[in-house]
XYZ file of C-alpha atoms in Angstrom:
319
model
C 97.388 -1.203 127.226
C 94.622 -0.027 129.187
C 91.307 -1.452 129.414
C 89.401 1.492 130.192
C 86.804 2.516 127.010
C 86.269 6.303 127.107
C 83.535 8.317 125.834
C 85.487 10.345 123.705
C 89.016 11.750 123.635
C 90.171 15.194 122.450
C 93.298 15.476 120.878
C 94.697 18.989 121.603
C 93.677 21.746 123.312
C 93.642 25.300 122.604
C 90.164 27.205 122.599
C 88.153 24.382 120.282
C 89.923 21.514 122.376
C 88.948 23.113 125.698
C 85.153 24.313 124.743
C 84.855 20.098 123.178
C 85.923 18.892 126.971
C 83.640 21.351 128.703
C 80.411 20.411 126.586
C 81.026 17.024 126.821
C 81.854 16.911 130.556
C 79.173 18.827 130.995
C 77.329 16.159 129.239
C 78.541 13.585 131.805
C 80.522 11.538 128.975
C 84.016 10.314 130.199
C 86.310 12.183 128.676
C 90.642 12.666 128.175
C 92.250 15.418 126.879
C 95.448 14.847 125.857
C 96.499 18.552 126.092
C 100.257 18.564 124.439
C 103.681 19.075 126.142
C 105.325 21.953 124.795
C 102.012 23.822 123.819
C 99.248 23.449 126.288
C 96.429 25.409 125.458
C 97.447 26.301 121.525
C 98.469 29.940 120.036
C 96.429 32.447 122.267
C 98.896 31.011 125.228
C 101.317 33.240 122.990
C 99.073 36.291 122.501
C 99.392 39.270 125.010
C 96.162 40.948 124.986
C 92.844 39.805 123.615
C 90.944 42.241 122.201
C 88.078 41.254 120.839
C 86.932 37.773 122.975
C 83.254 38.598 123.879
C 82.801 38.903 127.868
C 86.066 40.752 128.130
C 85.417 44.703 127.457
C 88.817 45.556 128.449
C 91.040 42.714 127.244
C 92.527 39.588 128.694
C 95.790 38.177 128.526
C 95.891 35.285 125.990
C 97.600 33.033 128.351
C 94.748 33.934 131.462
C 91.820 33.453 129.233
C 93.441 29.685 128.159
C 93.543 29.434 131.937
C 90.466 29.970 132.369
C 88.965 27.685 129.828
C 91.442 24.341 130.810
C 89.794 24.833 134.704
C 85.989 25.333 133.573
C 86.786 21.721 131.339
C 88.075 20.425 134.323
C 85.362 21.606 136.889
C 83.002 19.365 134.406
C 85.224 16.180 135.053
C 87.566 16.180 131.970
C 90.628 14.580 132.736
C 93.648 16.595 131.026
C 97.078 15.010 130.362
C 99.947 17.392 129.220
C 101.254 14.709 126.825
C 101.429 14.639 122.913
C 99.484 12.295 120.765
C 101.969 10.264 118.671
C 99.511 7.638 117.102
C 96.086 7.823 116.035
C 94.535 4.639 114.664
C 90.701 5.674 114.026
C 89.200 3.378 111.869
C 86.420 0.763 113.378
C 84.272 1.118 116.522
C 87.116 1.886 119.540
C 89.667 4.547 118.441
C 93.365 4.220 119.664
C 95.492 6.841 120.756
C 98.898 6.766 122.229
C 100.954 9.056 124.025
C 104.104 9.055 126.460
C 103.861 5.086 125.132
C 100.475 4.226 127.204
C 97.235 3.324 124.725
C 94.115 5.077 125.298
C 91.051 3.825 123.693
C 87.700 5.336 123.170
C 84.494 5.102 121.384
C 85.039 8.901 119.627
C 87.782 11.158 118.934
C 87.307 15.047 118.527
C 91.219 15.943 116.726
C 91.761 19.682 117.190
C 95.423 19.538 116.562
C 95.553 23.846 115.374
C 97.812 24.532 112.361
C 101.879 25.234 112.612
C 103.807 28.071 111.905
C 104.553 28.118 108.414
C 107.708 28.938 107.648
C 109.776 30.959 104.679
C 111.983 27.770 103.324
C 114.832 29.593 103.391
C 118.463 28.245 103.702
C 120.234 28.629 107.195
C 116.054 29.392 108.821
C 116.004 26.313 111.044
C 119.918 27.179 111.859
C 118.767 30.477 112.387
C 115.870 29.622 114.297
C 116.034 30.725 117.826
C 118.896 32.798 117.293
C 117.559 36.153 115.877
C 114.373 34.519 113.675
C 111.239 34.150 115.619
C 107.835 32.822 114.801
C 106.308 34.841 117.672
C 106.646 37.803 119.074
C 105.482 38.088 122.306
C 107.707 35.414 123.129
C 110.753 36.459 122.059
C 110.159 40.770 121.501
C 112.202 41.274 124.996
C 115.173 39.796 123.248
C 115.197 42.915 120.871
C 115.437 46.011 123.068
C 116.627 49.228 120.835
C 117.640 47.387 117.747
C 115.830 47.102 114.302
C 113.654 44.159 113.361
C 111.461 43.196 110.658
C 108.441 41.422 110.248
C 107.051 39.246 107.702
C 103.451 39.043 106.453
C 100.711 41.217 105.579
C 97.653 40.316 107.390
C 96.492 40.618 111.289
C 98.837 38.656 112.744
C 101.785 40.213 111.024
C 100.389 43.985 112.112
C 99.801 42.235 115.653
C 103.198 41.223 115.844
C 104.693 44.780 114.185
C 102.778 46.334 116.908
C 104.017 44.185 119.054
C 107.294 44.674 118.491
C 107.249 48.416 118.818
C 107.375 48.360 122.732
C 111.325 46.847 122.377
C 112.184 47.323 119.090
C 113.760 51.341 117.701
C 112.180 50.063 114.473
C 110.102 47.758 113.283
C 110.048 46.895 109.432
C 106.856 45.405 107.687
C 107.904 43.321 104.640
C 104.197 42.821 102.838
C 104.770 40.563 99.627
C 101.597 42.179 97.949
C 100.819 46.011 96.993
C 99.059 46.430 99.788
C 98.244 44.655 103.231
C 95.551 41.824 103.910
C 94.887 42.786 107.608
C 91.898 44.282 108.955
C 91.646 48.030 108.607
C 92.293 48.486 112.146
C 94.989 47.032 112.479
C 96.401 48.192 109.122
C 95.552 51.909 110.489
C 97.351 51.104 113.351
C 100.465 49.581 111.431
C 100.206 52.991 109.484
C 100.025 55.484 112.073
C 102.906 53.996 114.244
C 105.930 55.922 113.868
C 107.933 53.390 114.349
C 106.879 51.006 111.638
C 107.856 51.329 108.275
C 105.895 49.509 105.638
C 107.870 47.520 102.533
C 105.242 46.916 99.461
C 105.776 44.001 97.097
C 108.875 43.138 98.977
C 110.534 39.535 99.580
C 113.006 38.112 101.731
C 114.902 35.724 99.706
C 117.849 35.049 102.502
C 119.171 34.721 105.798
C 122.666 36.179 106.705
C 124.363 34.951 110.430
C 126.446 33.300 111.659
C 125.774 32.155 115.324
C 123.073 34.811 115.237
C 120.806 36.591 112.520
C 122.860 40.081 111.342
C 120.844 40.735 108.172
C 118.711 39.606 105.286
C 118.274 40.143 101.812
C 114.649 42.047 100.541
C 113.791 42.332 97.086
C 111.105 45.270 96.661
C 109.304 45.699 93.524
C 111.869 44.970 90.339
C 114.690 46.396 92.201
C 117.477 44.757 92.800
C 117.847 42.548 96.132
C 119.404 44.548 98.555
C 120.933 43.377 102.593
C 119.094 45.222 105.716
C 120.913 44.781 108.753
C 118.092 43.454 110.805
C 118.997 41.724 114.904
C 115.797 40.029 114.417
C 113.396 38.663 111.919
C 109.441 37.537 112.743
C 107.831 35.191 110.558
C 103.991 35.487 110.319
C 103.025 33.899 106.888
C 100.000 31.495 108.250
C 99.737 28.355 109.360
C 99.716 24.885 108.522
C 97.037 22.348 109.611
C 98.377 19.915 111.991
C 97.585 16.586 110.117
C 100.182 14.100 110.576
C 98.437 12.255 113.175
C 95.473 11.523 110.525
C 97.288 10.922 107.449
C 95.749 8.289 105.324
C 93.112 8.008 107.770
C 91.008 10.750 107.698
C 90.125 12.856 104.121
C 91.797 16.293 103.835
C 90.735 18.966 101.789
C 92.865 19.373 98.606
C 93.015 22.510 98.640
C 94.000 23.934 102.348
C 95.032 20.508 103.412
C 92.705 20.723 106.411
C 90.445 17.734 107.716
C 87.507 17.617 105.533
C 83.973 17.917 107.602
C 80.660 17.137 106.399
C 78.850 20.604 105.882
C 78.472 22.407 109.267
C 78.937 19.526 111.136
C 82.420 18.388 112.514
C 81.719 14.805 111.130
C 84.664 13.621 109.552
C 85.223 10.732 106.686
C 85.592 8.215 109.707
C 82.268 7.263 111.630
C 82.800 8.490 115.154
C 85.773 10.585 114.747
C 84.940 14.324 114.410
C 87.215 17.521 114.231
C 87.412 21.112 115.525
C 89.626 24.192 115.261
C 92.584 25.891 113.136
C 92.909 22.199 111.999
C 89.549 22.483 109.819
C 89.872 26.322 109.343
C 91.821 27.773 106.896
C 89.850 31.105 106.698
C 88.854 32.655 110.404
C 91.628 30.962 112.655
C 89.974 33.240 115.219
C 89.801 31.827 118.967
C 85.737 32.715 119.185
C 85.177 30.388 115.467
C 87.734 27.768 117.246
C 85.175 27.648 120.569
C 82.200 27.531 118.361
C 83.573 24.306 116.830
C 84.717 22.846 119.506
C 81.128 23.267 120.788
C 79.853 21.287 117.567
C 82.151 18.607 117.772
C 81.598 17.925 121.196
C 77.196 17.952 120.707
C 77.997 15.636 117.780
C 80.139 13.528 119.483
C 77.457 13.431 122.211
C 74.726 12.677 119.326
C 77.080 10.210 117.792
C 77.305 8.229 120.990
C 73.540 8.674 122.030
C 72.559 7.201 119.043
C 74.598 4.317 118.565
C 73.139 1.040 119.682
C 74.016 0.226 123.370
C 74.706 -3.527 121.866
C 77.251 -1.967 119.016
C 78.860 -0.290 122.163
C 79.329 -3.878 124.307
C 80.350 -5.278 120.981
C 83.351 -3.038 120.532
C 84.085 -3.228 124.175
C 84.102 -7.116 124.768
């Protein structure tokens, strides 16, 4: 176990991890940010172009803009470690968290641990997975070049990924569950006027057909009967899932979205000193500009909560 009593540690990274280790580097707290392994840098290092990030009037590539926020953090003296979190322990005045087996302590945590795929709970989908169904697009749409896909989901990312799709795909099939879609009406007028795409309504996949690779699935649409499309590929974009497993029984979620519960507009949390930022309080916007903007807040209250706390409460915890 290390010694060493940190400022604050961020758990995760992605735009609300990134902004919290800029403000509070910039702050001249001493700060880790244990970044993740497979995942540095959280969904947008999966998103071709970003549209609509203010600064950028023509677009940036998800995976440059994440770039560009990990070096500003570290130009401000964050110290980032590609490593997963795999124990939190928050309560009482130094917070533990481990990764790749070492202990890190701190006085404050910021957890912005994003949301998860969510997936359809179909049999033979984690079989399947990697072998014709895909949770995201732009990393696996090469894979499909002139054969027919579908999509699942009805709202921006869904159209995003349709869209997506298009550039490999010969055709590209929307399934939207309700009567009509949930996306922004750009993007659904974009879905709309692409000849390639072809919008189901009220539709449902309710299997999976494959063998070492995805051939087909079953859709119900409307009160017809279930029928098999012979699909090569199938995209799931149903939401996300907050990432909460670290904080379980620790930390108070909301009952309804499951998300860490903060204190009004603050990113205080039910634990004194532990605050928390990003998809993993979000359930609405999950957009990379509200992710920054709470990053930003955790990281000023984290710097409040530590300016304000009694330099002897400090020494306490650390002796």
């Amino acid at each position: 176990m290390t010694q060493k009593i940190r400022d604050v540690i961020i758990v995760g990274s992605g735009p609300a991890g990134y902004t919290a280790a800029i403000y509070t580097g910039r702050a001249n707290l001493d700060v880790l940010v244990l970044a993740g392994e497979e995942e540095p840098g959280g969904e947008l290092m999966k998103t071709t172009e970003v549209e609509n990030y203010p600064g950028f009037p023509e677009g940036i590539m998800g995976p440059e803009l994440m770039a560009g926020f990990e070096a500003q953090a570290e130009r401000f003296g964050a110290e980032i470690l590609f490593e997963n979190a795999t124990e939190l322990e928050l309560v009482g005045p130094v917070k533990k968290v481990t990764a790749d087996g070492e202990i890190h302590l701190a006085h404050s945590v910021i957890v912005a641990t994003g949301s998860g795929h969510r997936k359809l709970g179909l049999e033979h989908e984690e079989r399947l997975s990697g072998r014709g169904v895909s949770y995201c697009a732009t990393c696996d749409g090469s894979f499909f070049k002139d054969v027919e896909v579908a999509v699942v989901g009805g709202g921006d990312s869904a159209a995003e990924e349709a869209l997506f799709l298009t550039k490999f795909a010969s055709k590209v099939y929307l399934i939207v569950r309700g009567k009509q879609m949930r996306a922004s009406k750009i993007m659904a007028d974009r879905v709309r006027s692409n000849e390639k795409i072809h919008v189901l309504y009220e539709a449902q996949v309710t299997a999976l057909h494959g063998g070492d690779k995805l051939d087909g699935v079953t859709v119900c649409v409307g009160a017809d009967l279930a029928s098999r499309m012979s699909l090569s590929g199938l995209f799931v974009a149903i939401g996300n899932d907050p990432r909460t497993s670290l904080v379980a029984g620790q930390l108070e979620l909301d009952r309804f979205s499951g998300c860490i519960k903060v204190m009004g507009r603050s990113s205080q949390t039910s634990e004194r000193g532990v605050f928390a930022a990003g998809d993993v309080v979000d359930p609405r916007y999950r957009q990379a500009i509200t992710a920054a903007a709470s990053g930003c807040i955790a990281a000023q209250d984290a710097e409040h909560f530590l300016a304000t706390t009694s330099a002897a409460v400090l020494e306490a915890a650390t002796a």
